[in-house]
mmCIF file of C-alpha atoms and ligand atoms in Angstrom:
data_model
loop_
_atom_site.group_PDB
_atom_site.id
_atom_site.type_symbol
_atom_site.label_atom_id
_atom_site.label_comp_id
_atom_site.label_asym_id
_atom_site.label_seq_id
_atom_site.Cartn_x
_atom_site.Cartn_y
_atom_site.Cartn_z
ATOM 1 C CA MET A 1 16.876 15.653 -2.322
ATOM 2 C CA THR A 2 15.272 18.940 -3.199
ATOM 3 C CA GLY A 3 14.231 21.682 -0.815
ATOM 4 C CA ASN A 4 15.412 22.291 2.684
ATOM 5 C CA SER A 5 16.989 19.176 4.103
ATOM 6 C CA GLN A 6 17.322 20.664 7.606
ATOM 7 C CA TRP A 7 13.718 20.668 8.666
ATOM 8 C CA GLN A 8 12.728 17.086 8.146
ATOM 9 C CA LEU A 9 14.002 15.147 11.065
ATOM 10 C CA SER A 10 13.218 17.924 13.488
ATOM 11 C CA ALA A 11 9.479 17.599 12.945
ATOM 12 C CA ARG A 12 8.014 16.586 16.257
ATOM 13 C CA SER A 13 5.709 13.630 16.612
ATOM 14 C CA LEU A 14 2.064 14.534 16.173
ATOM 15 C CA ASP A 15 0.908 10.989 16.751
ATOM 16 C CA LEU A 16 -0.665 11.125 20.200
ATOM 17 C CA GLN A 17 -1.363 7.383 20.092
ATOM 18 C CA MET A 18 2.309 6.717 20.738
ATOM 19 C CA LEU A 19 2.030 8.224 24.208
ATOM 20 C CA ASP A 20 -0.449 5.625 25.399
ATOM 21 C CA LEU A 21 1.267 2.376 24.395
ATOM 22 C CA PRO A 22 1.518 -0.117 27.270
ATOM 23 C CA GLN A 23 5.188 -0.690 28.038
ATOM 24 C CA GLU A 24 4.689 -4.422 28.593
ATOM 25 C CA VAL A 25 3.942 -6.250 25.323
ATOM 26 C CA ARG A 26 1.299 -8.985 25.608
ATOM 27 C CA PHE A 27 -0.428 -11.159 23.041
ATOM 28 C CA CYS A 28 -4.064 -12.130 22.854
ATOM 29 C CA ARG A 29 -4.678 -15.747 23.921
ATOM 30 C CA ARG A 30 -7.085 -16.340 21.088
ATOM 31 C CA CYS A 31 -5.768 -14.439 18.045
ATOM 32 C CA VAL A 32 -2.276 -13.080 17.357
ATOM 33 C CA VAL A 33 -2.623 -9.362 17.959
ATOM 34 C CA SER A 34 -0.748 -7.642 20.783
ATOM 35 C CA ASN A 35 -1.804 -4.969 23.236
ATOM 36 C CA GLN A 36 0.208 -2.414 21.228
ATOM 37 C CA ARG A 37 -2.608 -1.784 18.801
ATOM 38 C CA PRO A 38 -3.898 1.704 19.686
ATOM 39 C CA ARG A 39 -7.056 1.659 21.808
ATOM 40 C CA ILE A 40 -7.297 -2.154 21.943
ATOM 41 C CA VAL A 41 -8.315 -3.554 25.329
ATOM 42 C CA PHE A 42 -7.402 -6.945 26.867
ATOM 43 C CA ASP A 43 -9.780 -8.434 29.421
ATOM 44 C CA GLU A 44 -8.908 -10.363 32.590
ATOM 45 C CA ASP A 45 -8.716 -13.612 30.566
ATOM 46 C CA GLY A 46 -6.123 -12.120 28.221
ATOM 47 C CA ILE A 47 -8.527 -11.906 25.279
ATOM 48 C CA CYS A 48 -8.481 -8.824 23.069
ATOM 49 C CA SER A 49 -11.486 -6.626 22.444
ATOM 50 C CA ALA A 50 -11.573 -7.573 18.734
ATOM 51 C CA CYS A 51 -11.933 -11.277 19.650
ATOM 52 C CA ARG A 52 -14.648 -10.414 22.157
ATOM 53 C CA TYR A 53 -16.398 -8.413 19.473
ATOM 54 C CA ALA A 54 -16.110 -11.401 17.095
ATOM 55 C CA ASP A 55 -17.838 -13.643 19.710
ATOM 56 C CA TYR A 56 -20.537 -11.088 19.976
ATOM 57 C CA LYS A 57 -20.824 -10.741 16.200
ATOM 58 C CA HIS A 58 -20.944 -14.471 15.485
ATOM 59 C CA ASN A 59 -23.039 -15.616 18.442
ATOM 60 C CA ARG A 60 -25.042 -12.941 20.112
ATOM 61 C CA ILE A 61 -26.048 -10.204 17.694
ATOM 62 C CA ASP A 62 -29.563 -10.735 16.401
ATOM 63 C CA TRP A 63 -28.835 -10.145 12.724
ATOM 64 C CA GLU A 64 -32.492 -10.377 11.753
ATOM 65 C CA ALA A 65 -33.267 -7.524 14.107
ATOM 66 C CA ARG A 66 -30.350 -5.564 12.703
ATOM 67 C CA GLU A 67 -31.662 -6.106 9.186
ATOM 68 C CA LYS A 68 -35.039 -4.736 10.288
ATOM 69 C CA GLU A 69 -33.231 -1.663 11.620
ATOM 70 C CA LEU A 70 -31.543 -1.277 8.247
ATOM 71 C CA GLU A 71 -34.866 -1.599 6.480
ATOM 72 C CA ARG A 72 -36.341 1.186 8.611
ATOM 73 C CA LEU A 73 -33.340 3.417 8.054
ATOM 74 C CA LEU A 74 -33.370 2.937 4.292
ATOM 75 C CA ASP A 75 -37.146 3.351 4.077
ATOM 76 C CA LYS A 76 -36.663 6.718 5.710
ATOM 77 C CA HIS A 77 -34.057 7.816 3.169
ATOM 78 C CA ARG A 78 -35.107 6.094 -0.077
ATOM 79 C CA ARG A 79 -36.359 8.654 -2.598
ATOM 80 C CA GLY A 80 -37.414 6.672 -5.640
ATOM 81 C CA ASP A 81 -37.481 9.822 -7.809
ATOM 82 C CA GLY A 82 -34.167 9.351 -9.594
ATOM 83 C CA THR A 83 -32.190 11.574 -7.229
ATOM 84 C CA TYR A 84 -29.358 10.139 -5.155
ATOM 85 C CA ASP A 85 -30.361 9.035 -1.678
ATOM 86 C CA VAL A 86 -27.135 7.599 -0.248
ATOM 87 C CA ILE A 87 -23.400 8.231 -0.611
ATOM 88 C CA VAL A 88 -21.046 5.277 -0.615
ATOM 89 C CA PRO A 89 -17.333 6.102 -0.420
ATOM 90 C CA ALA A 90 -15.960 3.449 -2.747
ATOM 91 C CA SER A 91 -12.593 2.400 -4.126
ATOM 92 C CA GLY A 92 -13.843 -0.526 -6.181
ATOM 93 C CA GLY A 93 -12.402 -2.907 -3.593
ATOM 94 C CA LYS A 94 -14.255 -5.757 -1.928
ATOM 95 C CA ASP A 95 -15.766 -3.891 1.012
ATOM 96 C CA SER A 96 -17.103 -0.744 -0.607
ATOM 97 C CA GLY A 97 -18.159 -2.762 -3.660
ATOM 98 C CA PHE A 98 -20.210 -5.040 -1.429
ATOM 99 C CA VAL A 99 -21.906 -2.134 0.349
ATOM 100 C CA ALA A 100 -22.726 -0.206 -2.827
ATOM 101 C CA HIS A 101 -24.041 -3.275 -4.640
ATOM 102 C CA GLN A 102 -26.197 -4.406 -1.727
ATOM 103 C CA LEU A 103 -27.687 -0.949 -1.239
ATOM 104 C CA LYS A 104 -28.540 -0.631 -4.901
ATOM 105 C CA HIS A 105 -29.712 -4.132 -5.751
ATOM 106 C CA LYS A 106 -30.997 -5.611 -2.521
ATOM 107 C CA TRP A 107 -32.423 -2.434 -1.015
ATOM 108 C CA GLY A 108 -33.439 -0.364 -4.028
ATOM 109 C CA MET A 109 -31.388 2.688 -3.095
ATOM 110 C CA ASN A 110 -29.854 5.067 -5.618
ATOM 111 C CA PRO A 111 -26.245 5.434 -4.454
ATOM 112 C CA LEU A 112 -23.774 8.032 -5.583
ATOM 113 C CA THR A 113 -20.359 6.460 -5.097
ATOM 114 C CA VAL A 114 -17.469 8.793 -4.332
ATOM 115 C CA THR A 115 -13.767 8.047 -4.496
ATOM 116 C CA TRP A 116 -10.867 9.909 -2.971
ATOM 117 C CA SER A 117 -8.007 9.059 -5.273
ATOM 118 C CA PRO A 118 -5.146 6.830 -4.149
ATOM 119 C CA PHE A 119 -1.713 8.501 -4.224
ATOM 120 C CA GLU A 120 -0.631 6.387 -7.193
ATOM 121 C CA TYR A 121 -3.025 3.808 -8.599
ATOM 122 C CA THR A 122 -1.675 0.333 -9.162
ATOM 123 C CA ASP A 123 -2.686 -1.203 -12.494
ATOM 124 C CA ILE A 124 -4.926 -3.732 -10.762
ATOM 125 C CA GLY A 125 -6.394 -1.026 -8.495
ATOM 126 C CA TYR A 126 -7.355 1.155 -11.432
ATOM 127 C CA LYS A 127 -8.760 -1.806 -13.316
ATOM 128 C CA ASN A 128 -10.908 -2.806 -10.329
ATOM 129 C CA PHE A 129 -12.084 0.779 -9.922
ATOM 130 C CA ARG A 130 -13.163 0.870 -13.589
ATOM 131 C CA ASN A 131 -14.754 -2.583 -13.375
ATOM 132 C CA PHE A 132 -16.758 -1.412 -10.393
ATOM 133 C CA ILE A 133 -18.103 1.596 -12.345
ATOM 134 C CA TYR A 134 -18.843 -0.609 -15.367
ATOM 135 C CA SER A 135 -20.867 -2.885 -13.118
ATOM 136 C CA GLY A 136 -23.393 -0.066 -12.805
ATOM 137 C CA PHE A 137 -22.501 2.840 -10.521
ATOM 138 C CA ASP A 138 -22.286 6.610 -10.848
ATOM 139 C CA ASN A 139 -19.024 7.815 -9.388
ATOM 140 C CA LEU A 140 -17.210 11.030 -8.547
ATOM 141 C CA LEU A 141 -13.423 10.777 -8.329
ATOM 142 C CA ALA A 142 -11.626 13.535 -6.421
ATOM 143 C CA THR A 143 -7.900 14.068 -6.840
ATOM 144 C CA PRO A 144 -6.309 16.796 -4.727
ATOM 145 C CA ASP A 145 -3.529 19.165 -5.849
ATOM 146 C CA GLY A 146 -0.660 16.763 -6.431
ATOM 147 C CA ALA A 147 2.169 19.125 -5.418
ATOM 148 C CA MET A 148 0.613 19.837 -2.037
ATOM 149 C CA HIS A 149 -0.529 16.239 -1.544
ATOM 150 C CA ARG A 150 3.058 15.051 -1.921
ATOM 151 C CA LYS A 151 4.291 17.571 0.640
ATOM 152 C CA LEU A 152 1.570 16.614 3.101
ATOM 153 C CA SER A 153 2.451 13.010 2.581
ATOM 154 C CA LYS A 154 6.115 13.677 3.315
ATOM 155 C CA LEU A 155 5.188 15.637 6.413
ATOM 156 C CA ALA A 156 2.868 12.872 7.602
ATOM 157 C CA PHE A 157 5.556 10.271 7.011
ATOM 158 C CA ILE A 158 7.979 12.158 9.241
ATOM 159 C CA SER A 159 5.703 13.578 11.927
ATOM 160 C CA LEU A 160 3.016 10.874 12.082
ATOM 161 C CA GLY A 161 5.046 7.907 10.881
ATOM 162 C CA ASP A 162 2.493 7.348 8.156
ATOM 163 C CA ALA A 163 2.690 8.939 4.697
ATOM 164 C CA TRP A 164 -0.791 7.571 4.036
ATOM 165 C CA GLN A 165 -2.499 9.989 6.419
ATOM 166 C CA PRO A 166 -3.481 12.684 3.855
ATOM 167 C CA PHE A 167 -5.422 9.945 2.078
ATOM 168 C CA THR A 168 -7.283 9.112 5.293
ATOM 169 C CA TYR A 169 -8.334 12.720 5.825
ATOM 170 C CA GLY A 170 -9.869 13.035 2.389
ATOM 171 C CA GLN A 171 -11.405 9.586 2.315
ATOM 172 C CA VAL A 172 -13.721 10.453 5.190
ATOM 173 C CA ALA A 173 -14.231 14.167 4.615
ATOM 174 C CA TYR A 174 -14.861 14.207 0.854
ATOM 175 C CA ALA A 175 -17.978 12.049 1.190
ATOM 176 C CA PHE A 176 -19.577 14.577 3.548
ATOM 177 C CA HIS A 177 -18.814 17.560 1.315
ATOM 178 C CA ILE A 178 -20.607 15.812 -1.521
ATOM 179 C CA ALA A 179 -23.481 14.776 0.760
ATOM 180 C CA LEU A 180 -24.027 18.406 1.772
ATOM 181 C CA ARG A 181 -23.718 19.662 -1.786
ATOM 182 C CA PHE A 182 -26.349 17.228 -3.090
ATOM 183 C CA GLY A 183 -28.596 17.312 -0.015
ATOM 184 C CA ILE A 184 -28.022 13.590 0.650
ATOM 185 C CA LYS A 185 -28.569 12.681 4.291
ATOM 186 C CA LEU A 186 -27.046 9.233 4.442
ATOM 187 C CA VAL A 187 -23.403 8.168 4.086
ATOM 188 C CA PHE A 188 -22.571 4.465 4.268
ATOM 189 C CA PHE A 189 -19.076 3.276 5.097
ATOM 190 C CA GLY A 190 -18.127 -0.418 5.339
ATOM 191 C CA GLU A 191 -16.924 -1.668 8.683
ATOM 192 C CA ASN A 192 -16.203 -0.128 12.035
ATOM 193 C CA GLY A 193 -12.466 -0.762 12.222
ATOM 194 C CA GLU A 194 -12.532 -0.065 15.950
ATOM 195 C CA ALA A 195 -14.795 -3.088 16.484
ATOM 196 C CA GLU A 196 -13.478 -5.455 13.801
ATOM 197 C CA TYR A 197 -9.764 -4.959 14.413
ATOM 198 C CA GLY A 198 -9.751 -3.889 18.044
ATOM 199 C CA GLY A 199 -10.050 -0.350 19.263
ATOM 200 C CA ASP A 200 -12.511 1.860 21.007
ATOM 201 C CA VAL A 201 -14.979 -0.590 22.616
ATOM 202 C CA GLU A 202 -17.462 2.212 23.218
ATOM 203 C CA THR A 203 -18.262 2.171 19.510
ATOM 204 C CA ILE A 204 -19.240 -1.486 19.028
ATOM 205 C CA ASP A 205 -22.962 -1.045 19.450
ATOM 206 C CA ARG A 206 -23.188 2.144 17.498
ATOM 207 C CA PRO A 207 -24.600 2.073 13.968
ATOM 208 C CA GLY A 208 -22.182 4.784 12.912
ATOM 209 C CA MET A 209 -19.410 7.109 13.978
ATOM 210 C CA ARG A 210 -20.440 10.061 16.098
ATOM 211 C CA LEU A 211 -19.178 13.229 14.488
ATOM 212 C CA GLU A 212 -17.216 14.201 17.585
ATOM 213 C CA ASP A 213 -15.287 10.889 17.574
ATOM 214 C CA TRP A 214 -13.758 11.359 14.152
ATOM 215 C CA ARG A 215 -10.710 13.129 15.346
ATOM 216 C CA ILE A 216 -9.227 10.480 17.593
ATOM 217 C CA ASN A 217 -10.397 7.376 15.753
ATOM 218 C CA TYR A 218 -9.520 8.356 12.224
ATOM 219 C CA PHE A 219 -6.897 10.990 12.532
ATOM 220 C CA LYS A 220 -4.435 9.491 15.003
ATOM 221 C CA GLY A 221 -5.284 12.329 17.362
ATOM 222 C CA ALA A 222 -3.808 14.901 14.982
ATOM 223 C CA ASP A 223 -6.278 16.853 12.949
ATOM 224 C CA PHE A 224 -5.501 18.254 9.581
ATOM 225 C CA ASP A 225 -4.898 21.784 10.836
ATOM 226 C CA GLU A 226 -2.202 20.598 13.204
ATOM 227 C CA LEU A 227 -0.460 18.934 10.297
ATOM 228 C CA LEU A 228 -0.732 22.123 8.243
ATOM 229 C CA SER A 229 0.720 24.232 11.054
ATOM 230 C CA GLU A 230 3.594 21.812 11.356
ATOM 231 C CA GLY A 231 4.251 22.136 7.610
ATOM 232 C CA ILE A 232 4.431 25.917 7.867
ATOM 233 C CA ARG A 233 6.505 25.845 11.047
ATOM 234 C CA SER A 234 9.032 23.471 9.522
ATOM 235 C CA GLY A 235 9.234 25.429 6.253
ATOM 236 C CA LEU A 236 7.938 22.702 3.968
ATOM 237 C CA PHE A 237 5.299 25.024 2.555
ATOM 238 C CA THR A 238 4.108 28.596 3.056
ATOM 239 C CA GLY A 239 1.088 30.077 4.797
ATOM 240 C CA ASP A 240 -0.318 30.848 1.342
ATOM 241 C CA ASP A 241 0.019 27.203 0.310
ATOM 242 C CA ALA A 242 -1.782 26.198 3.486
ATOM 243 C CA ARG A 243 -4.608 28.703 2.991
ATOM 244 C CA ASN A 244 -5.269 27.457 -0.525
ATOM 245 C CA VAL A 245 -5.178 23.778 0.319
ATOM 246 C CA SER A 246 -8.045 21.576 -0.934
ATOM 247 C CA CYS A 247 -11.180 21.874 1.208
ATOM 248 C CA PHE A 248 -11.664 18.104 1.003
ATOM 249 C CA TYR A 249 -9.056 17.299 3.668
ATOM 250 C CA ARG A 250 -11.287 18.720 6.394
ATOM 251 C CA PRO A 251 -14.806 17.581 7.178
ATOM 252 C CA PRO A 252 -17.409 20.292 6.597
ATOM 253 C CA PRO A 253 -18.168 22.307 9.754
ATOM 254 C CA LEU A 254 -19.902 20.078 12.312
ATOM 255 C CA ASP A 255 -22.743 22.572 12.703
ATOM 256 C CA ASP A 256 -23.475 22.427 8.971
ATOM 257 C CA LEU A 257 -23.526 18.643 9.129
ATOM 258 C CA ARG A 258 -25.793 18.603 12.156
ATOM 259 C CA ARG A 259 -28.178 21.094 10.570
ATOM 260 C CA SER A 260 -28.303 19.058 7.372
ATOM 261 C CA GLY A 261 -29.276 15.914 9.304
ATOM 262 C CA CYS A 262 -26.553 13.957 7.524
ATOM 263 C CA GLU A 263 -25.893 10.531 9.135
ATOM 264 C CA PHE A 264 -22.756 8.380 9.108
ATOM 265 C CA HIS A 265 -23.460 4.613 9.180
ATOM 266 C CA TRP A 266 -21.422 1.418 8.974
ATOM 267 C CA PHE A 267 -22.898 -1.347 6.854
ATOM 268 C CA ALA A 268 -21.168 -3.865 9.107
ATOM 269 C CA TYR A 269 -23.444 -2.818 11.959
ATOM 270 C CA TYR A 270 -26.431 -4.120 10.001
ATOM 271 C CA ASN A 271 -24.910 -7.032 8.109
ATOM 272 C CA LYS A 272 -22.437 -9.583 9.503
ATOM 273 C CA TRP A 273 -19.056 -8.528 8.133
ATOM 274 C CA VAL A 274 -16.823 -11.237 6.669
ATOM 275 C CA PRO A 275 -14.135 -9.721 4.407
ATOM 276 C CA GLN A 276 -13.498 -13.010 2.611
ATOM 277 C CA GLU A 277 -17.166 -13.287 1.674
ATOM 278 C CA ASN A 278 -17.188 -9.683 0.444
ATOM 279 C CA TYR A 279 -14.392 -10.653 -1.927
ATOM 280 C CA TYR A 280 -16.336 -13.554 -3.431
ATOM 281 C CA TYR A 281 -19.428 -11.382 -3.678
ATOM 282 C CA CYS A 282 -17.561 -8.638 -5.579
ATOM 283 C CA LYS A 283 -15.800 -11.128 -7.805
ATOM 284 C CA GLU A 284 -19.225 -12.182 -8.961
ATOM 285 C CA HIS A 285 -21.030 -8.824 -9.019
ATOM 286 C CA THR A 286 -18.602 -5.921 -9.503
ATOM 287 C CA GLY A 287 -15.774 -7.421 -11.570
ATOM 288 C CA LEU A 288 -13.245 -7.473 -8.733
ATOM 289 C CA GLU A 289 -9.961 -9.217 -9.539
ATOM 290 C CA ALA A 290 -7.361 -10.434 -7.020
ATOM 291 C CA ASN A 291 -3.728 -9.320 -7.012
ATOM 292 C CA PRO A 292 -2.153 -10.780 -10.194
ATOM 293 C CA ASP A 293 1.188 -11.034 -8.349
ATOM 294 C CA GLY A 294 -0.356 -13.491 -5.921
ATOM 295 C CA ARG A 295 -0.162 -12.214 -2.364
ATOM 296 C CA SER A 296 0.535 -8.563 -1.461
ATOM 297 C CA GLU A 297 3.920 -7.767 0.136
ATOM 298 C CA GLY A 298 3.773 -7.949 3.910
ATOM 299 C CA THR A 299 0.920 -10.424 3.998
ATOM 300 C CA TYR A 300 -0.432 -13.642 2.526
ATOM 301 C CA SER A 301 -3.691 -12.043 1.363
ATOM 302 C CA LYS A 302 -4.468 -11.552 -2.322
ATOM 303 C CA TYR A 303 -7.591 -9.487 -2.278
ATOM 304 C CA ALA A 304 -7.358 -6.556 0.128
ATOM 305 C CA SER A 305 -6.020 -3.031 -0.261
ATOM 306 C CA LEU A 306 -4.678 -3.402 -3.798
ATOM 307 C CA ASP A 307 -5.278 0.101 -5.105
ATOM 308 C CA ASP A 308 -2.287 2.153 -4.167
ATOM 309 C CA ARG A 309 1.453 1.823 -4.753
ATOM 310 C CA MET A 310 1.990 3.560 -1.418
ATOM 311 C CA ASP A 311 -0.073 1.336 0.832
ATOM 312 C CA GLY A 312 2.696 -1.140 1.628
ATOM 313 C CA PHE A 313 4.459 1.645 3.530
ATOM 314 C CA HIS A 314 1.395 2.382 5.630
ATOM 315 C CA TYR A 315 1.426 -1.218 6.845
ATOM 316 C CA TYR A 316 5.205 -1.346 7.144
ATOM 317 C CA LEU A 317 5.281 1.721 9.383
ATOM 318 C CA GLY A 318 2.536 0.177 11.500
ATOM 319 C CA PHE A 319 4.871 -2.760 11.989
ATOM 320 C CA ILE A 320 7.704 -0.422 12.974
ATOM 321 C CA LYS A 321 5.619 1.704 15.345
ATOM 322 C CA PHE A 322 3.581 -1.008 17.038
ATOM 323 C CA GLY A 323 5.251 -4.302 16.073
ATOM 324 C CA ILE A 324 1.969 -5.137 14.329
ATOM 325 C CA GLY A 325 2.192 -5.660 10.566
ATOM 326 C CA ARG A 326 -0.338 -6.403 7.908
ATOM 327 C CA THR A 327 -0.147 -10.173 8.356
ATOM 328 C CA THR A 328 -0.978 -9.871 12.045
ATOM 329 C CA SER A 329 -4.120 -7.871 11.282
ATOM 330 C CA ASP A 330 -5.208 -10.161 8.434
ATOM 331 C CA ALA A 331 -4.467 -13.408 10.281
ATOM 332 C CA ALA A 332 -6.047 -12.231 13.532
ATOM 333 C CA HIS A 333 -9.240 -11.359 11.679
ATOM 334 C CA GLU A 334 -9.290 -14.778 10.015
ATOM 335 C CA VAL A 335 -8.836 -16.541 13.355
ATOM 336 C CA ARG A 336 -11.811 -14.586 14.671
ATOM 337 C CA ASP A 337 -13.899 -15.567 11.640
ATOM 338 C CA GLY A 338 -12.906 -19.225 12.133
ATOM 339 C CA HIS A 339 -11.066 -19.524 8.800
ATOM 340 C CA ILE A 340 -7.690 -20.459 10.308
ATOM 341 C CA ASN A 341 -6.518 -21.505 13.767
ATOM 342 C CA ARG A 342 -4.087 -19.699 16.041
ATOM 343 C CA ASP A 343 -1.113 -21.921 15.155
ATOM 344 C CA GLU A 344 -1.661 -21.286 11.459
ATOM 345 C CA ALA A 345 -1.908 -17.570 12.152
ATOM 346 C CA MET A 346 1.356 -17.631 14.124
ATOM 347 C CA ALA A 347 3.127 -19.383 11.260
ATOM 348 C CA LEU A 348 1.844 -16.748 8.810
ATOM 349 C CA VAL A 349 2.949 -13.903 11.086
ATOM 350 C CA ARG A 350 6.384 -15.442 11.453
ATOM 351 C CA ARG A 351 6.702 -15.826 7.702
ATOM 352 C CA TYR A 352 5.296 -12.568 6.323
ATOM 353 C CA ASP A 353 4.785 -9.911 8.994
ATOM 354 C CA GLY A 354 6.982 -6.864 8.507
ATOM 355 C CA GLU A 355 8.172 -7.941 5.060
ATOM 356 C CA PHE A 356 9.590 -4.841 3.409
ATOM 357 C CA PRO A 357 7.470 -3.415 0.522
ATOM 358 C CA GLN A 358 10.310 -3.505 -1.955
ATOM 359 C CA LYS A 359 8.259 -3.441 -5.129
ATOM 360 C CA HIS A 360 7.312 0.250 -4.994
ATOM 361 C CA PHE A 361 10.163 1.516 -2.779
ATOM 362 C CA LYS A 362 11.754 3.758 -5.437
ATOM 363 C CA GLU A 363 8.375 5.259 -6.297
ATOM 364 C CA PHE A 364 7.697 5.906 -2.633
ATOM 365 C CA LEU A 365 11.024 7.737 -2.177
ATOM 366 C CA GLN A 366 10.316 9.821 -5.270
ATOM 367 C CA TYR A 367 6.776 10.570 -4.201
ATOM 368 C CA VAL A 368 7.662 11.852 -0.743
ATOM 369 C CA ASP A 369 10.904 13.330 -2.043
ATOM 370 C CA ILE A 370 13.438 11.882 0.373
ATOM 371 C CA THR A 371 16.613 9.849 -0.007
ATOM 372 C CA GLU A 372 16.964 6.246 1.027
ATOM 373 C CA ASP A 373 19.146 7.282 3.994
ATOM 374 C CA GLU A 374 16.522 9.726 5.176
ATOM 375 C CA PHE A 375 13.854 7.088 4.766
ATOM 376 C CA TRP A 376 15.666 4.785 7.191
ATOM 377 C CA GLN A 377 16.329 7.612 9.630
ATOM 378 C CA VAL A 378 12.608 8.330 9.754
ATOM 379 C CA VAL A 379 11.790 4.636 10.112
ATOM 380 C CA ASP A 380 14.252 4.221 12.976
ATOM 381 C CA SER A 381 12.929 7.352 14.691
ATOM 382 C CA TRP A 382 9.617 5.504 15.114
ATOM 383 C CA ARG A 383 11.027 2.397 16.793
ATOM 384 C CA GLN A 384 10.002 2.291 20.430
ATOM 385 C CA PRO A 385 12.578 0.921 22.865
ATOM 386 C CA HIS A 386 10.059 -1.456 24.435
ATOM 387 C CA ILE A 387 9.283 -2.949 21.004
ATOM 388 C CA TRP A 388 12.685 -3.046 19.289
ATOM 389 C CA THR A 389 16.246 -3.919 20.228
ATOM 390 C CA LYS A 390 19.408 -3.899 18.173
ATOM 391 C CA ASP A 391 21.621 -6.973 17.799
ATOM 392 C CA GLY A 392 24.766 -5.555 16.189
ATOM 393 C CA ASN A 393 23.376 -3.834 13.091
ATOM 394 C CA GLU A 394 20.135 -5.778 13.021
ATOM 395 C CA TRP A 395 16.907 -4.537 14.522
ATOM 396 C CA ARG A 396 14.965 -7.292 16.224
ATOM 397 C CA LEU A 397 11.513 -7.338 17.812
ATOM 398 C CA ARG A 398 11.776 -7.777 21.556
ATOM 399 C CA HIS A 399 8.499 -9.653 21.541
ATOM 400 C CA ALA A 400 6.749 -11.700 18.885
ATOM 401 C CA VAL A 401 3.749 -13.973 19.099
ATOM 402 C CA TYR A 402 5.895 -16.855 17.791
ATOM 403 C CA TYR A 403 8.809 -16.441 20.252
ATOM 404 C CA PRO A 404 8.738 -19.258 22.826
ATOM 405 C CA GLU A 405 9.350 -16.726 25.607
ATOM 406 C CA ASP A 406 6.231 -14.780 24.601
ATOM 407 C CA ALA A 407 3.982 -17.842 24.476
ATOM 408 C CA VAL A 408 0.636 -17.579 26.239
ATOM 409 C CA GLU A 409 -1.722 -20.405 27.093
ATOM 410 C CA PRO A 410 -4.134 -20.394 24.127
ATOM 411 C CA ILE A 411 -7.809 -20.257 24.901
ATOM 412 C CA SER A 412 -10.581 -20.669 22.374
HETATM 413 ZN ZN1 ZN B 501 -7.664 -11.485 20.025
#
């Protein structure tokens, strides 16, 4: 351990989502997610808002009409003079690869793809990123000051329970800095996570994120400046460090964005979003390769979120904070898309959810500069008493979708 070891566990929680968790854990009667996912809503039939959105997506949205809307939008922005007309934030993964390739080849746009660097690329992540560029895309890769990024990541791990958060800030904001710089008025993200995975139901019929909603939906209710203040207060870095921090963590001023006419859209609003199909599409068109180790730790999936050695800890901490791990999110989405049934999903959750991301553990500790003991202290500080109980030395979930006592009458 280097630096001041006193400050770390005193950092207060900046994650406002934790204040709103329902104290009674319930599971959706159709998929396997619980009501602990921030902003998810269960209706009177015990069905979660993500399942209701999936009904809507598969049965009631007029996708032809949506495609016409897309056509009008792109006709408005297409330039045809060799200059860029759309920004696509892209990692080289299945979702951004699908969006960029469709915009370029189906719709005749000239995308500039932009990438906010992972903390530490995995070999397969970097290979997929390069394959994506080789498949025919211009790309800007931004990598923030590594010393400061590590400190922010440590701070976020302790005070937000998610070391991944500095990545999230830049991933959204960087695209808009580049849009302003190049005078590009259209930014296309992939899916609306709030709709697809359960969250703010107000957003499901919106083609994009309203600028004023960024803070709560993407930033866990803590904006970047609050995190910076906490870093100064706790002595992790100085006021000078904070003043000189990369501009890409913060979105450009909202007034500048409004004046520029820049728009934020989700491709999934216009085109029915099926992650598994995006994978097969990118395998064929952008050189995407699945995880060579087989499945990723913490889930059974082989083709999502492969880029970063740190990402297993993002999902693991989600499991600690909400009792919802990566398998739950993946399996619930596949139930909604009709690829597996609820019993199969429950078996997958039982088998893989909350599996510890052992493979890159040492690198994670080094990156955020904490000891193994401190790591577990932070982890335990995020366990909510209504989610976890201790049997002797073993932590155990109080509720799980596969416990007989938590069973609900399934409904399809
Ligand atoms: Zn559900």
